[in-house]
Amino acid sequence: KAIFKRMLCRPVELLISILPSLFSIKRLKGIIEIFYYGFFTPKIKSISNAELLSIAVDSSFRGEGIAEKLYDRLKHHFEQKEMNSFSIIVGSSLEVARSFYERMGANAIGEIEVHSGKDSVIYIQELL
């Protein structure tokens, strides 16, 4: 929710970044669904106050351990902030991503529908 608030506090940059998507009904619908999820989905907040939205690594750099390093640094960051856990929402059909999070120690704890008609899996990563 804090990320969405910060984005909305910078409306010019936000508009510039989403301008190309405004010409695609499908993308615009996805943006609206994500904002709705960010503001009106209390189910996730009851699980953890911290959330990993996405890890993306360019295909030419995959297989070099970059995603693992990013994930480990995020875990360390949340531990420094004295967080006990963080949640991750992953599309059910994204087998590679789901396998990655499971390999990193996250546990699937349920399902949610962020985008209309598409199920996502809720993961929780417990921290020490």
CSV table of C-alpha atoms in Angstrom, one decimal:
chain,number,residue,atom,x,y,z
A,1,LYS,CA,0.0,0.0,0.0
A,2,ALA,CA,2.9,2.4,0.8
A,3,ILE,CA,4.3,1.9,-2.7
A,4,PHE,CA,1.0,2.8,-4.3
A,5,LYS,CA,0.7,5.9,-2.1
A,6,ARG,CA,4.2,7.0,-3.2
A,7,MET,CA,3.4,6.4,-6.8
A,8,LEU,CA,0.2,8.5,-6.5
A,9,CYS,CA,2.3,11.3,-4.8
A,10,ARG,CA,4.2,11.6,-8.1
A,11,PRO,CA,1.4,11.9,-10.6
A,12,VAL,CA,3.5,13.2,-13.5
A,13,GLU,CA,6.0,10.4,-13.4
A,14,LEU,CA,3.3,7.9,-12.9
A,15,LEU,CA,1.4,9.2,-15.9
A,16,ILE,CA,4.5,9.1,-18.1
A,17,SER,CA,5.3,5.6,-17.1
A,18,ILE,CA,1.7,4.2,-17.8
A,19,LEU,CA,0.9,6.4,-20.8
A,20,PRO,CA,1.7,3.6,-23.3
A,21,SER,CA,-0.6,1.3,-21.4
A,22,LEU,CA,-3.5,3.7,-21.5
A,23,PHE,CA,-4.0,2.8,-25.2
A,24,SER,CA,-4.5,-0.9,-24.4
A,25,ILE,CA,-7.8,-1.9,-22.7
A,26,LYS,CA,-6.2,-5.1,-21.5
A,27,ARG,CA,-3.3,-3.4,-19.8
A,28,LEU,CA,-5.5,-0.6,-18.4
A,29,LYS,CA,-7.7,-3.2,-16.8
A,30,GLY,CA,-4.7,-5.0,-15.3
A,31,ILE,CA,-3.4,-1.7,-13.8
A,32,ILE,CA,-6.8,-1.0,-12.2
A,33,GLU,CA,-6.9,-4.5,-10.8
A,34,ILE,CA,-3.4,-4.1,-9.3
A,35,PHE,CA,-4.4,-0.8,-7.7
A,36,TYR,CA,-7.6,-2.3,-6.4
A,37,TYR,CA,-5.6,-5.2,-4.9
A,38,GLY,CA,-3.1,-2.8,-3.3
A,39,PHE,CA,-5.7,-0.8,-1.6
A,40,PHE,CA,-8.7,-3.1,-0.9
A,41,THR,CA,-7.3,-6.6,-0.3
A,42,PRO,CA,-7.0,-7.0,3.5
A,43,LYS,CA,-6.4,-10.7,3.2
A,44,ILE,CA,-2.7,-10.2,2.4
A,45,LYS,CA,-2.1,-7.5,5.1
A,46,SER,CA,-3.3,-10.0,7.7
A,47,ILE,CA,-0.6,-12.4,6.6
A,48,SER,CA,2.4,-10.0,6.4
A,49,ASN,CA,3.0,-6.2,6.2
A,50,ALA,CA,5.8,-6.8,3.7
A,51,GLU,CA,5.4,-8.1,0.2
A,52,LEU,CA,7.7,-9.0,-2.7
A,53,LEU,CA,5.9,-7.8,-5.9
A,54,SER,CA,8.3,-9.3,-8.5
A,55,ILE,CA,11.8,-10.3,-9.3
A,56,ALA,CA,12.8,-9.9,-13.0
A,57,VAL,CA,16.1,-10.8,-14.6
A,58,ASP,CA,16.8,-10.2,-18.2
A,59,SER,CA,16.9,-13.5,-20.1
A,60,SER,CA,20.5,-12.9,-21.2
A,61,PHE,CA,21.6,-12.9,-17.5
A,62,ARG,CA,19.5,-15.8,-16.3
A,63,GLY,CA,21.2,-18.8,-14.8
A,64,GLU,CA,23.9,-16.6,-13.1
A,65,GLY,CA,22.3,-16.6,-9.7
A,66,ILE,CA,21.2,-13.0,-9.9
A,67,ALA,CA,17.6,-13.7,-8.8
A,68,GLU,CA,18.9,-15.6,-5.8
A,69,LYS,CA,21.1,-12.8,-4.8
A,70,LEU,CA,18.3,-10.3,-5.1
A,71,TYR,CA,16.0,-12.5,-3.1
A,72,ASP,CA,18.7,-13.0,-0.4
A,73,ARG,CA,19.3,-9.3,-0.2
A,74,LEU,CA,15.6,-8.6,0.2
A,75,LYS,CA,15.4,-11.2,3.0
A,76,HIS,CA,18.3,-9.5,4.7
A,77,HIS,CA,16.6,-6.1,4.3
A,78,PHE,CA,13.4,-7.3,5.8
A,79,GLU,CA,15.3,-8.9,8.7
A,80,GLN,CA,17.1,-5.6,9.3
A,81,LYS,CA,13.7,-4.0,9.5
A,82,GLU,CA,12.7,-6.7,12.1
A,83,MET,CA,10.0,-8.2,9.8
A,84,ASN,CA,9.0,-11.7,10.6
A,85,SER,CA,7.9,-12.6,7.1
A,86,PHE,CA,6.9,-11.3,3.7
A,87,SER,CA,4.3,-12.4,1.2
A,88,ILE,CA,4.6,-13.1,-2.5
A,89,ILE,CA,1.7,-13.4,-4.9
A,90,VAL,CA,2.4,-15.4,-8.1
A,91,GLY,CA,0.2,-16.3,-11.0
A,92,SER,CA,-0.8,-20.0,-10.7
A,93,SER,CA,0.3,-20.6,-14.3
A,94,LEU,CA,3.8,-19.2,-13.7
A,95,GLU,CA,5.5,-22.5,-12.9
A,96,VAL,CA,9.1,-21.3,-13.2
A,97,ALA,CA,8.4,-18.4,-10.8
A,98,ARG,CA,6.6,-20.6,-8.4
A,99,SER,CA,9.4,-23.2,-8.4
A,100,PHE,CA,11.9,-20.4,-7.8
A,101,TYR,CA,10.1,-19.1,-4.7
A,102,GLU,CA,9.6,-22.6,-3.3
A,103,ARG,CA,13.3,-23.3,-3.9
A,104,MET,CA,14.1,-20.1,-1.9
A,105,GLY,CA,12.1,-21.4,1.0
A,106,ALA,CA,8.7,-19.7,0.6
A,107,ASN,CA,5.7,-21.8,1.4
A,108,ALA,CA,2.4,-21.7,-0.5
A,109,ILE,CA,-0.4,-20.9,1.9
A,110,GLY,CA,-3.5,-20.2,-0.2
A,111,GLU,CA,-4.9,-18.7,-3.4
A,112,ILE,CA,-6.2,-15.3,-4.4
A,113,GLU,CA,-7.6,-13.7,-7.6
A,114,VAL,CA,-5.8,-10.5,-8.3
A,115,HIS,CA,-6.6,-10.3,-12.0
A,116,SER,CA,-10.1,-11.3,-13.0
A,117,GLY,CA,-10.4,-14.9,-13.9
A,118,LYS,CA,-6.7,-15.7,-13.1
A,119,ASP,CA,-5.8,-17.5,-9.9
A,120,SER,CA,-2.6,-16.6,-8.1
A,121,VAL,CA,-0.8,-18.5,-5.3
A,122,ILE,CA,0.0,-16.7,-2.0
A,123,TYR,CA,3.4,-17.6,-0.6
A,124,ILE,CA,4.9,-16.6,2.7
A,125,GLN,CA,8.6,-16.4,3.4
A,126,GLU,CA,9.4,-16.8,7.1
A,127,LEU,CA,12.4,-14.9,8.3
A,128,LEU,CA,14.7,-15.7,11.2
